[in-house]
Each structure stands twice: as structure tokens, then as C-alpha cells.
Amino acid sequence: MPTSPVTGRRAGGGRDTRERFIEAAADLLQRHGYAATGVAEITASSGAPRGSLYFHFPDGKEQLGAEALELAGARIAAALDAVFDAAPDAATAVRTLVATMGARLQSSDYQLGCPIATTALEQAGTSPRLREATHAAFVRWLEILRVGLQADGRDPAAAEEQALFVLSAIEGALLLARAARSTRPLRVVAQQLATYLAASPA
Amino acid sequence: MPTSPVTGRRAGGGRDTRERFIEAAADLLQRHGYAATGVAEITASSGAPRGSLYFHFPDGKEQLGAEALELAGARIAAALDAVFDAAPDAATAVRTLVATMGARLQSSDYQLGCPIATTALEQAGTSPRLREATHAAFVRWLEILRVGLQADGRDPAAAEEQALFVLSAIEGALLLARAARSTRPLRVVAQQLATYLAASPA
Amino acid sequence: MPTSPVTGRRAGGGRDTRERFIEAAADLLQRHGYAATGVAEITASSGAPRGSLYFHFPDGKEQLGAEALELAGARIAAALDAVFDAAPDAATAVRTLVATMGARLQSSDYQLGCPIATTALEQAGTSPRLREATHAAFVRWLEILRVGLQADGRDPAAAEEQALFVLSAIEGALLLARAARSTRPLRVVAQQLATYLAASPA
Amino acid sequence: MPTSPVTGRRAGGGRDTRERFIEAAADLLQRHGYAATGVAEITASSGAPRGSLYFHFPDGKEQLGAEALELAGARIAAALDAVFDAAPDAATAVRTLVATMGARLQSSDYQLGCPIATTALEQAGTSPRLREATHAAFVRWLEILRVGLQADGRDPAAAEEQALFVLSAIEGALLLARAARSTRPLRVVAQQLATYLAASPA
DNA sequence: ACCTGCGGGACTACCCGTTGCT
DNA sequence: AGCAACGGGTAGTCCCGCAGGT
């Protein structure tokens, strides 16, 4: 009996294969970007056969990339939610967030920064579908930040603008950190943002 | 007699060809990144013959990329110098800078953002040579920002940290702007940075 | 009750699916030939599910192709029968026949010529099974032509040879007509054949 | 000194490679048609390296196919010229022509029929470029036939129509011969055409 | 027992960055 | 300086089979 009594799914088949493709793609997109990631690399990393990719993703690499970005965006969103839920105020949340990202960056030999940014930059002017996927992730994160900042006492308009500022600074810090192979940009930006946020709601 | 009496080089060849390669590479790297830019595309865009590339750049695409990043870095550095020279204070300089970049981004259909960032993200973990080239550009810009902030009244340590913060925020805003196809992230970040800088030296 | 009281098969499944495969294959073989027609194209065009093909046609594409050629051959045979039944003499029959084919060719943007010839040429030296299927269709048509010519007053041997001549000329005209995107080869050949046939029985 | 003192060409390089591609493509197109012929097959058969194909034929397989059809068309044209030059009258020329083709067909195990027809049928509705190449070949042959028939005493209009008739009949006979794996269609059509041509100029 | 979704991997046309030989 | 060569690489499609559900 090859079906799982719990999930009712065939062992190793169906939904699992599709998910494995997306997982593998998300990881590789984060490390090397879209253009530098080959579908052969993705299939090898996922363990799934090459030919199955186009069954699950008829539009090929682009569709897979878009879904991988969606997954990565959702994961960061969940992390953001958790951090803002746990922290007493926005400044603390941002500190915690950046510290977590710095630790992940360092422990991955400066490979795992933002899972969206690389693809966003290289495909912004090339693939509308991928650009939209990256944009959607950013919008989702901004909304979480805005809610967190509003809960911290800002009015809606200010919270929205500060969310944009906070995300920009963190994304830029992740970029500089990878180029420098150092977490210092993250540490400095976290400190600056905390100072800024502590001063702003008055 | 097609050789110059001064340089001994043929008019139109030599240095010009080399420069044309670098110019073309810098432009394409900014638009599409390193991996998505083929040497065929570069040679076609430069107008130079294919086979000449490896005469001028024995290490091939990687060397050409590194030199293109150097050129692009120097150009931004010159622009930074000019902006800080002309502006009455750092907050104004940052506003002017971001406004200029926003205009260039918009008029290029959101293709021309930071000429370094895309390659920095995708090649950080792949090509040490290119990572170093991107890092060098960022360091150069940070130094100009630090000097400008110091001239505006900060002590050296604070100026250095604020330079990192300013560059991070601008880089992040350029990223979000390309993903959103909107200059709003740049406008908001410019405003936030100006507010922050006006408050900080006190 | 979805099963037929006569055949015991479910209505909508079984034979229907099989026929739909054959119909779709026959149409695509005529338009693009065997090699250029993918099984995916056939299944998509038929509306039938992918995996069912190998249930109905265990030998796969080749078997399906052979059956499609058989169907197409039978349809032309029926048309030939009808034309020779209705026409007062062989010359008139050939004129009518060629006129009909020319109309079909033109109205299909020069796609629907002989449903057998393309596959016959490309698979003659590759697939014995398909070659035999094309040969069988031609033999069947030749027999109808022979009977029609004999009924028009030729002796059996002459009728057989003239049938071969008539079919050759028509097939060649269909080929030239598709290449030229013009019905002129068909019109000229019809005229020449009619002249020839009118003169031959004497 | 690697250049030949006779041809002045580099051994194995340049024009030769290009020609070898075209030769190999022409042969394979005649045997299997366009769709069933892979570029890998062509390069293997030509002995030339795979990567060089797209240097010589930037438009890839389609361009190579078109040039191969052109070569094949020119060769048949030359053969037609020779046959009509040598024969005392058109009927004899047609007999000789068909006999030669029958011999070639048989000695090649019924693989080498018309080098154009297979591609003409399968690509007529798919590739305008290839359709035009096949059409051009037919037009060229028709012109030679027309001149030959006119030299034999027909008026221009009749000669043009009879050329179309003759070519159609021969093409059709080659098709039926390959399907039947027999030269009989060719022999019968040659006899019928000779009779027809002998009767027509009067 | 009749189907069929999904898996499977070889193969497609095409293009990559690179380098001899001229 | 540069044309032609070079072969391993790209994404994508091929036809087919099998395991499991209806």
C-alpha cells in the first residue's frame, strides 16, 4: 500500500514533486539570481526528473521562478509577522529582524540575503511576470511593516512612508553586506533605524 | 597614414575599441546584470569585432565586467562629488542626488538604476573578482558621502555610519522603485533621509 | 445509466475517444506530416486525455498514424467512388475530382492537399508500417480509378496504366499547388488529363 | 604554410565547412524530410563541428534547409539541362530523365526520390522561407522543361502547360514509387508521357 | 477492468564563452 | 587584430510507461 494513511497521497508523487521544484528554485534564485540559475541545476537540486518540470510548470522556468518568488515572499512575510507579534515596539522588531538576517547571511557564507532582490534587479526590465512577482512580495512586506508601525503609534500615512524607508534601508544593507562580506552594514543600519524610529512617533 | 604621430596607434582602433567594449558592458550590466548579458550582446552593442575582445581582455568576460563596474563606479563617484560640492548642506545634496536618479530611472523606462547592485547581488557568491569590484565601488561612494556629512558638521564616526545608512536607503529605494515601476520609493526615502539628516547633527 | 445496452461501453468514452484520436491525427498528418506532428498536439486537438493514447494504441504514435492514414485513405476512396458514379465519363470525373480538391486546397489556405502524400514521402524509408499504410491507400484509389476507366471503354491493362498516370499527375499537381500557393497546377493538369483521356480510348 | 598552393584556402576551414553542412542537409532532407532531420544528424553527417553551424547559418536550421533546397534544385536543374541538350526530342528526354531517376531510386533502396518534394509538402504551411525555396526550385525546373518543349515545336503557351503536366506526373510517380517500393509507377508514367508528347505537337 | 495523471529521461534547436590559425 | 571553429551548455519538447484511482 503505497499511499500514506495520513495524507492519502502517493509516496513521492504529485504535489510533493511540484513543491520540491519550487523549494529548489527559491533557494537557487536567492543565491545566484534568475539568469545564472539553470533549470538543470534546479532539477538536480530538487531530485525530480527534468521532463516533469514542464508538466507542473507549462510556462517553464519563468513560471517556476514566479512561484518560487511567491514562496520566498510568503516565508519572509511570516517571519515579519512573527517578529512584530513578539516585539514590544517597532524599533525592537526591526533590531530583531535585522539581527536574524545578519546571522543567516553570515552562517551561509554571505549567500542568503534577500530572496527577492537579485531577481528583482536583473529581471525588472526583462520579464514582466517576474517583476510583478517581486513587486508583490515587497508590497506584502510593506503592508506588514506598516501595520506594525501603526500599532506602534504612528498615523497611517506616516506609517506607510516609514515602512518604505525601513524596507529600503534593510534591502540596501543586505546588498552592501553581501558585497563587503561583512555584517557591519546590517548592524549599522539596524542601529540607525532604531534611533530613527524611537525619535519619530514623539 | 593612419597612425597618430603622437601615440603611434592607429586612429579609431586601440584604446577606442577597448573603451567601447567597456562602455557597452557597463550599460548592459546595469540593465540586465552579468549572467544575463552575453559577450555577443556586448560586442554587437559596442560595434567592435568579436575576436578582438580577448585581445583587449585576456581574462575574458569576467575582466571586462570588472572594468565595466570600475567605470560605472567612477562615474557615480564623480556625480556624488559634484552634487556635494554644489549643495549647501548634506540634506540638500541627498535630495538632489535622489531626484537625479529618479529622473534617470523614469526616463529609461525603469532600466537604469544602480549600475553596480545587480551584479553585486548575483555575483557576490560566485566571482570573487566581480564581488571585489562591486565592493570597491561602494567603498568609494561611502567615502564621498562620509566626507560630505563630516563637512556638514558630524564627527568622523557618526559621519561614517550615516553614510552607510544613506547609501543603504538609496540602494534599497532604487531596488523597490524598479520592482514597482514607480519613483515613489525614491521620493519617500529622499524625504525621510532629509528629515533624518536635518535632525541628526543638532 | 451511462453504458450502452448494445455495446456495454460507457457513452462518451471508449470508441469515441479512440475515434477522436484518429480524427485529430489524420487532420494533423495531412497538414504537417508525421514527424512534425507531436502526440501532445494530437491529444490537445482531440480533447482526449494524454495518458489514454497508449491505452487505445499500444504501439503508440506509429499505430495511431497508421490508423489515421487508413481513415484518410478510406475517405478519399469514398469521394472517388462518388465522383465516378456521378460523372458521365472518366474525363468528366477527373475534372470534377480535381476541381473539388482545388477548392478544398484554396479554402484551407493551401494546407489540405493529399492526406497521405506527406507522410508517404517522409516515412517511406523510415517506418515500414507507415509506408505500407500509405501504399495501401494509393492501391485502393488506383483500383477505383481503374474500374472507372475500364467502365469508360478501356481494356483492363490500359485502364490500370492510365489510372497510375492519372493519380501521379494529380498527386504531383497537388504538390506543386501547395508549393506555389496557387491552384493553377491543378487546373492545368485537369485540362491536360481530360484532353489525354478524351483522346486515348479512341 | 597551411594554405593549399592550389586553392589558396585553409585546409578544412572556411567555405568548405559551409558547403559540407549544405551537402549533408540536402542529402538528409531528401531522405527524411525537414522535420525528421535533426541538426545533430546534419552536423554528424557533415563531419563539421556543432557550434560552427550557427556561425555560418545565423538563422539556424531553417536557413540551412533553404540553402540545401537551393543546392538540390540547382543540381536537378543541371541534370535537366544536360538531358534536354543530349536528347533528339522532348519525348526522349523525358524517357531518359525518368529512367535515370528510377535507377537512382532503386539503387538507394527507394530513398532518393525528389529532393524537394518531401520538404515542400511538410513545410508548405509552416515555414514561408522553405515553401519559397521549394517553389523556386520547381519554377526553375519548369522553365527548363518549357524551353525544351518549345524547342521541340510547341508554341509558348502550350509548352508552359505541358511542362507543368510533365513535372506533375513525374513528381507523382516518384511519390507512388517510394510508397510502393517499385519503379513501376515511373516506368508507366514515362511511357504515358512519351505517348502524350509524341501525339501533342502534331 | 478501464482509464489517466504524472513521472521519466533522451533528445530538440540553439547559443555560450573561448581560442587557434591567419 | 580577427574569422572561423569548437564543444559543452541553454531552455524546452519528445514519445512513452507505470502506478493508482474511479
PDB file of N, CA, C and O in Angstrom, chain D residues 74-126:
ATOM      1  N   ALA D  74      19.326  23.234 -57.845  1.00  0.00           N
ATOM      2  CA  ALA D  74      20.282  23.553 -58.912  1.00  0.00           C
ATOM      3  C   ALA D  74      20.841  22.286 -59.551  1.00  0.00           C
ATOM      4  O   ALA D  74      21.074  22.232 -60.762  1.00  0.00           O
ATOM      5  N   ARG D  75      21.045  21.282 -58.739  1.00  0.00           N
ATOM      6  CA  ARG D  75      21.594  20.029 -59.286  1.00  0.00           C
ATOM      7  C   ARG D  75      20.634  19.358 -60.240  1.00  0.00           C
ATOM      8  O   ARG D  75      21.020  18.888 -61.299  1.00  0.00           O
ATOM      9  N   ILE D  76      19.359  19.326 -59.826  1.00  0.00           N
ATOM     10  CA  ILE D  76      18.375  18.733 -60.726  1.00  0.00           C
ATOM     11  C   ILE D  76      18.264  19.586 -61.993  1.00  0.00           C
ATOM     12  O   ILE D  76      18.153  19.048 -63.109  1.00  0.00           O
ATOM     13  N   ALA D  77      18.324  20.879 -61.834  1.00  0.00           N
ATOM     14  CA  ALA D  77      18.244  21.764 -63.000  1.00  0.00           C
ATOM     15  C   ALA D  77      19.378  21.458 -63.981  1.00  0.00           C
ATOM     16  O   ALA D  77      19.165  21.388 -65.196  1.00  0.00           O
ATOM     17  N   ALA D  78      20.561  21.254 -63.426  1.00  0.00           N
ATOM     18  CA  ALA D  78      21.699  20.932 -64.293  1.00  0.00           C
ATOM     19  C   ALA D  78      21.466  19.611 -65.027  1.00  0.00           C
ATOM     20  O   ALA D  78      21.761  19.483 -66.229  1.00  0.00           O
ATOM     21  N   ALA D  79      20.912  18.649 -64.295  1.00  0.00           N
ATOM     22  CA  ALA D  79      20.643  17.355 -64.921  1.00  0.00           C
ATOM     23  C   ALA D  79      19.603  17.500 -66.029  1.00  0.00           C
ATOM     24  O   ALA D  79      19.732  16.898 -67.110  1.00  0.00           O
ATOM     25  N   LEU D  80      18.585  18.309 -65.767  1.00  0.00           N
ATOM     26  CA  LEU D  80      17.555  18.545 -66.780  1.00  0.00           C
ATOM     27  C   LEU D  80      18.170  19.181 -68.024  1.00  0.00           C
ATOM     28  O   LEU D  80      17.890  18.757 -69.163  1.00  0.00           O
ATOM     29  N   ASP D  81      18.971  20.174 -67.800  1.00  0.00           N
ATOM     30  CA  ASP D  81      19.647  20.825 -68.930  1.00  0.00           C
ATOM     31  C   ASP D  81      20.412  19.818 -69.760  1.00  0.00           C
ATOM     32  O   ASP D  81      20.304  19.778 -70.995  1.00  0.00           O
ATOM     33  N   ALA D  82      21.173  18.997 -69.071  1.00  0.00           N
ATOM     34  CA  ALA D  82      22.005  18.023 -69.774  1.00  0.00           C
ATOM     35  C   ALA D  82      21.152  17.061 -70.584  1.00  0.00           C
ATOM     36  O   ALA D  82      21.455  16.765 -71.749  1.00  0.00           O
ATOM     37  N   VAL D  83      20.072  16.594 -69.964  1.00  0.00           N
ATOM     38  CA  VAL D  83      19.226  15.616 -70.642  1.00  0.00           C
ATOM     39  C   VAL D  83      18.574  16.227 -71.881  1.00  0.00           C
ATOM     40  O   VAL D  83      18.546  15.600 -72.945  1.00  0.00           O
ATOM     41  N   PHE D  84      18.073  17.446 -71.759  1.00  0.00           N
ATOM     42  CA  PHE D  84      17.400  18.059 -72.906  1.00  0.00           C
ATOM     43  C   PHE D  84      18.397  18.444 -73.995  1.00  0.00           C
ATOM     44  O   PHE D  84      18.050  18.467 -75.179  1.00  0.00           O
ATOM     45  N   ASP D  85      19.621  18.759 -73.580  1.00  0.00           N
ATOM     46  CA  ASP D  85      20.645  19.050 -74.581  1.00  0.00           C
ATOM     47  C   ASP D  85      20.976  17.818 -75.409  1.00  0.00           C
ATOM     48  O   ASP D  85      21.160  17.897 -76.628  1.00  0.00           O
ATOM     49  N   ALA D  86      21.026  16.682 -74.722  1.00  0.00           N
ATOM     50  CA  ALA D  86      21.518  15.475 -75.389  1.00  0.00           C
ATOM     51  C   ALA D  86      20.447  14.765 -76.206  1.00  0.00           C
ATOM     52  O   ALA D  86      20.755  14.077 -77.189  1.00  0.00           O
ATOM     53  N   ALA D  87      19.160  14.940 -75.790  1.00  0.00           N
ATOM     54  CA  ALA D  87      18.110  14.139 -76.432  1.00  0.00           C
ATOM     55  C   ALA D  87      17.673  14.759 -77.760  1.00  0.00           C
ATOM     56  O   ALA D  87      17.677  15.976 -77.916  1.00  0.00           O
ATOM     57  N   PRO D  88      17.277  13.924 -78.701  1.00  0.00           N
ATOM     58  CA  PRO D  88      16.837  14.420 -80.020  1.00  0.00           C
ATOM     59  C   PRO D  88      15.477  15.112 -79.944  1.00  0.00           C
ATOM     60  O   PRO D  88      15.187  15.998 -80.736  1.00  0.00           O
ATOM     61  N   ASP D  89      14.625  14.681 -79.003  1.00  0.00           N
ATOM     62  CA  ASP D  89      13.316  15.339 -78.873  1.00  0.00           C
ATOM     63  C   ASP D  89      12.851  15.255 -77.424  1.00  0.00           C
ATOM     64  O   ASP D  89      13.470  14.584 -76.605  1.00  0.00           O
ATOM     65  N   ALA D  90      11.744  15.931 -77.113  1.00  0.00           N
ATOM     66  CA  ALA D  90      11.278  16.034 -75.729  1.00  0.00           C
ATOM     67  C   ALA D  90      10.859  14.672 -75.191  1.00  0.00           C
ATOM     68  O   ALA D  90      11.123  14.345 -74.028  1.00  0.00           O
ATOM     69  N   ALA D  91      10.197  13.884 -75.983  1.00  0.00           N
ATOM     70  CA  ALA D  91       9.743  12.579 -75.508  1.00  0.00           C
ATOM     71  C   ALA D  91      10.934  11.728 -75.078  1.00  0.00           C
ATOM     72  O   ALA D  91      10.907  11.075 -74.025  1.00  0.00           O
ATOM     73  N   THR D  92      11.967  11.758 -75.853  1.00  0.00           N
ATOM     74  CA  THR D  92      13.174  11.003 -75.486  1.00  0.00           C
ATOM     75  C   THR D  92      13.795  11.554 -74.213  1.00  0.00           C
ATOM     76  O   THR D  92      14.234  10.798 -73.334  1.00  0.00           O
ATOM     77  N   ALA D  93      13.826  12.859 -74.129  1.00  0.00           N
ATOM     78  CA  ALA D  93      14.401  13.487 -72.938  1.00  0.00           C
ATOM     79  C   ALA D  93      13.651  13.036 -71.691  1.00  0.00           C
ATOM     80  O   ALA D  93      14.268  12.678 -70.669  1.00  0.00           O
ATOM     81  N   VAL D  94      12.338  13.030 -71.754  1.00  0.00           N
ATOM     82  CA  VAL D  94      11.549  12.629 -70.597  1.00  0.00           C
ATOM     83  C   VAL D  94      11.804  11.169 -70.254  1.00  0.00           C
ATOM     84  O   VAL D  94      11.960  10.801 -69.078  1.00  0.00           O
ATOM     85  N   ARG D  95      11.869  10.340 -71.265  1.00  0.00           N
ATOM     86  CA  ARG D  95      12.187   8.916 -71.029  1.00  0.00           C
ATOM     87  C   ARG D  95      13.535   8.766 -70.325  1.00  0.00           C
ATOM     88  O   ARG D  95      13.671   8.035 -69.336  1.00  0.00           O
ATOM     89  N   THR D  96      14.525   9.434 -70.843  1.00  0.00           N
ATOM     90  CA  THR D  96      15.864   9.341 -70.252  1.00  0.00           C
ATOM     91  C   THR D  96      15.854   9.823 -68.802  1.00  0.00           C
ATOM     92  O   THR D  96      16.394   9.187 -67.903  1.00  0.00           O
ATOM     93  N   LEU D  97      15.216  10.953 -68.622  1.00  0.00           N
ATOM     94  CA  LEU D  97      15.129  11.550 -67.299  1.00  0.00           C
ATOM     95  C   LEU D  97      14.512  10.593 -66.297  1.00  0.00           C
ATOM     96  O   LEU D  97      15.071  10.338 -65.218  1.00  0.00           O
ATOM     97  N   VAL D  98      13.380  10.065 -66.643  1.00  0.00           N
ATOM     98  CA  VAL D  98      12.671   9.191 -65.719  1.00  0.00           C
ATOM     99  C   VAL D  98      13.449   7.900 -65.489  1.00  0.00           C
ATOM    100  O   VAL D  98      13.495   7.380 -64.358  1.00  0.00           O
ATOM    101  N   ALA D  99      14.101   7.410 -66.533  1.00  0.00           N
ATOM    102  CA  ALA D  99      14.900   6.196 -66.366  1.00  0.00           C
ATOM    103  C   ALA D  99      16.037   6.434 -65.379  1.00  0.00           C
ATOM    104  O   ALA D  99      16.324   5.614 -64.503  1.00  0.00           O
ATOM    105  N   THR D 100      16.670   7.584 -65.513  1.00  0.00           N
ATOM    106  CA  THR D 100      17.768   7.924 -64.598  1.00  0.00           C
ATOM    107  C   THR D 100      17.279   8.002 -63.159  1.00  0.00           C
ATOM    108  O   THR D 100      17.890   7.463 -62.233  1.00  0.00           O
ATOM    109  N   MET D 101      16.147   8.665 -62.981  1.00  0.00           N
ATOM    110  CA  MET D 101      15.605   8.799 -61.633  1.00  0.00           C
ATOM    111  C   MET D 101      15.182   7.455 -61.068  1.00  0.00           C
ATOM    112  O   MET D 101      15.379   7.193 -59.870  1.00  0.00           O
ATOM    113  N   GLY D 102      14.623   6.629 -61.898  1.00  0.00           N
ATOM    114  CA  GLY D 102      14.227   5.300 -61.430  1.00  0.00           C
ATOM    115  C   GLY D 102      15.443   4.507 -60.973  1.00  0.00           C
ATOM    116  O   GLY D 102      15.404   3.822 -59.944  1.00  0.00           O
ATOM    117  N   ALA D 103      16.518   4.600 -61.724  1.00  0.00           N
ATOM    118  CA  ALA D 103      17.723   3.865 -61.355  1.00  0.00           C
ATOM    119  C   ALA D 103      18.259   4.361 -60.016  1.00  0.00           C
ATOM    120  O   ALA D 103      18.650   3.565 -59.152  1.00  0.00           O
ATOM    121  N   ARG D 104      18.270   5.672 -59.867  1.00  0.00           N
ATOM    122  CA  ARG D 104      18.778   6.228 -58.616  1.00  0.00           C
ATOM    123  C   ARG D 104      17.879   5.833 -57.440  1.00  0.00           C
ATOM    124  O   ARG D 104      18.346   5.532 -56.344  1.00  0.00           O
ATOM    125  N   LEU D 105      16.590   5.835 -57.699  1.00  0.00           N
ATOM    126  CA  LEU D 105      15.648   5.474 -56.645  1.00  0.00           C
ATOM    127  C   LEU D 105      15.882   4.033 -56.194  1.00  0.00           C
ATOM    128  O   LEU D 105      15.993   3.750 -54.998  1.00  0.00           O
ATOM    129  N   GLN D 106      15.995   3.164 -57.170  1.00  0.00           N
ATOM    130  CA  GLN D 106      16.143   1.747 -56.842  1.00  0.00           C
ATOM    131  C   GLN D 106      17.480   1.474 -56.134  1.00  0.00           C
ATOM    132  O   GLN D 106      17.522   0.742 -55.145  1.00  0.00           O
ATOM    133  N   SER D 107      18.525   2.056 -56.658  1.00  0.00           N
ATOM    134  CA  SER D 107      19.845   1.755 -56.095  1.00  0.00           C
ATOM    135  C   SER D 107      20.022   2.365 -54.709  1.00  0.00           C
ATOM    136  O   SER D 107      20.945   1.998 -53.985  1.00  0.00           O
ATOM    137  N   SER D 108      19.148   3.256 -54.325  1.00  0.00           N
ATOM    138  CA  SER D 108      19.243   3.846 -52.982  1.00  0.00           C
ATOM    139  C   SER D 108      18.205   3.233 -52.039  1.00  0.00           C
ATOM    140  O   SER D 108      17.887   3.819 -51.007  1.00  0.00           O
ATOM    141  N   ASP D 109      17.713   2.068 -52.419  1.00  0.00           N
ATOM    142  CA  ASP D 109      16.681   1.409 -51.612  1.00  0.00           C
ATOM    143  C   ASP D 109      15.454   2.308 -51.458  1.00  0.00           C
ATOM    144  O   ASP D 109      14.871   2.389 -50.374  1.00  0.00           O
ATOM    145  N   TYR D 110      15.088   2.973 -52.522  1.00  0.00           N
ATOM    146  CA  TYR D 110      13.884   3.830 -52.568  1.00  0.00           C
ATOM    147  C   TYR D 110      13.930   4.975 -51.562  1.00  0.00           C
ATOM    148  O   TYR D 110      12.926   5.335 -50.965  1.00  0.00           O
ATOM    149  N   GLN D 111      15.106   5.508 -51.406  1.00  0.00           N
ATOM    150  CA  GLN D 111      15.218   6.657 -50.514  1.00  0.00           C
ATOM    151  C   GLN D 111      15.365   7.951 -51.293  1.00  0.00           C
ATOM    152  O   GLN D 111      14.871   8.986 -50.863  1.00  0.00           O
ATOM    153  N   LEU D 112      16.097   7.904 -52.411  1.00  0.00           N
ATOM    154  CA  LEU D 112      16.383   9.141 -53.129  1.00  0.00           C
ATOM    155  C   LEU D 112      15.402   9.376 -54.265  1.00  0.00           C
ATOM    156  O   LEU D 112      15.598   8.918 -55.389  1.00  0.00           O
ATOM    157  N   GLY D 113      14.324  10.080 -53.947  1.00  0.00           N
ATOM    158  CA  GLY D 113      13.370  10.460 -54.987  1.00  0.00           C
ATOM    159  C   GLY D 113      13.585  11.922 -55.326  1.00  0.00           C
ATOM    160  O   GLY D 113      14.691  12.335 -55.645  1.00  0.00           O
ATOM    161  N   CYS D 114      12.554  12.724 -55.188  1.00  0.00           N
ATOM    162  CA  CYS D 114      12.709  14.156 -55.417  1.00  0.00           C
ATOM    163  C   CYS D 114      13.302  14.789 -54.158  1.00  0.00           C
ATOM    164  O   CYS D 114      12.801  14.571 -53.049  1.00  0.00           O
ATOM    165  N   PRO D 115      14.356  15.589 -54.324  1.00  0.00           N
ATOM    166  CA  PRO D 115      14.996  16.169 -53.144  1.00  0.00           C
ATOM    167  C   PRO D 115      14.215  17.332 -52.537  1.00  0.00           C
ATOM    168  O   PRO D 115      14.576  17.844 -51.473  1.00  0.00           O
ATOM    169  N   ILE D 116      13.182  17.755 -53.222  1.00  0.00           N
ATOM    170  CA  ILE D 116      12.434  18.938 -52.800  1.00  0.00           C
ATOM    171  C   ILE D 116      11.062  18.572 -52.239  1.00  0.00           C
ATOM    172  O   ILE D 116      10.569  19.202 -51.300  1.00  0.00           O
ATOM    173  N   ALA D 117      10.447  17.557 -52.823  1.00  0.00           N
ATOM    174  CA  ALA D 117       9.024  17.302 -52.588  1.00  0.00           C
ATOM    175  C   ALA D 117       8.671  17.083 -51.120  1.00  0.00           C
ATOM    176  O   ALA D 117       7.676  17.639 -50.621  1.00  0.00           O
ATOM    177  N   THR D 118       9.446  16.291 -50.419  1.00  0.00           N
ATOM    178  CA  THR D 118       9.098  15.987 -49.029  1.00  0.00           C
ATOM    179  C   THR D 118       9.021  17.264 -48.197  1.00  0.00           C
ATOM    180  O   THR D 118       8.035  17.519 -47.504  1.00  0.00           O
ATOM    181  N   THR D 119      10.054  18.053 -48.286  1.00  0.00           N
ATOM    182  CA  THR D 119      10.060  19.307 -47.540  1.00  0.00           C
ATOM    183  C   THR D 119       8.953  20.237 -48.026  1.00  0.00           C
ATOM    184  O   THR D 119       8.322  20.942 -47.226  1.00  0.00           O
ATOM    185  N   ALA D 120       8.724  20.240 -49.318  1.00  0.00           N
ATOM    186  CA  ALA D 120       7.669  21.093 -49.861  1.00  0.00           C
ATOM    187  C   ALA D 120       6.332  20.774 -49.208  1.00  0.00           C
ATOM    188  O   ALA D 120       5.603  21.682 -48.779  1.00  0.00           O
ATOM    189  N   LEU D 121       6.010  19.481 -49.099  1.00  0.00           N
ATOM    190  CA  LEU D 121       4.717  19.110 -48.538  1.00  0.00           C
ATOM    191  C   LEU D 121       4.635  19.397 -47.044  1.00  0.00           C
ATOM    192  O   LEU D 121       3.638  19.921 -46.551  1.00  0.00           O
ATOM    193  N   GLU D 122       5.673  19.057 -46.321  1.00  0.00           N
ATOM    194  CA  GLU D 122       5.531  19.188 -44.871  1.00  0.00           C
ATOM    195  C   GLU D 122       5.707  20.615 -44.377  1.00  0.00           C
ATOM    196  O   GLU D 122       5.174  20.981 -43.324  1.00  0.00           O
ATOM    197  N   GLN D 123       6.428  21.445 -45.123  1.00  0.00           N
ATOM    198  CA  GLN D 123       6.683  22.794 -44.654  1.00  0.00           C
ATOM    199  C   GLN D 123       5.882  23.868 -45.391  1.00  0.00           C
ATOM    200  O   GLN D 123       6.000  25.058 -45.072  1.00  0.00           O
ATOM    201  N   ALA D 124       5.073  23.450 -46.360  1.00  0.00           N
ATOM    202  CA  ALA D 124       4.320  24.428 -47.150  1.00  0.00           C
ATOM    203  C   ALA D 124       3.503  25.352 -46.251  1.00  0.00           C
ATOM    204  O   ALA D 124       3.448  26.562 -46.463  1.00  0.00           O
ATOM    205  N   GLY D 125       2.870  24.769 -45.255  1.00  0.00           N
ATOM    206  CA  GLY D 125       2.001  25.575 -44.415  1.00  0.00           C
ATOM    207  C   GLY D 125       2.660  26.044 -43.133  1.00  0.00           C
ATOM    208  O   GLY D 125       2.015  26.614 -42.260  1.00  0.00           O
ATOM    209  N   THR D 126       3.972  25.817 -42.994  1.00  0.00           N
ATOM    210  CA  THR D 126       4.645  26.100 -41.722  1.00  0.00           C
ATOM    211  C   THR D 126       5.720  27.165 -41.867  1.00  0.00           C
ATOM    212  O   THR D 126       5.739  28.130 -41.123  1.00  0.00           O
TER     213      THR D 126
END
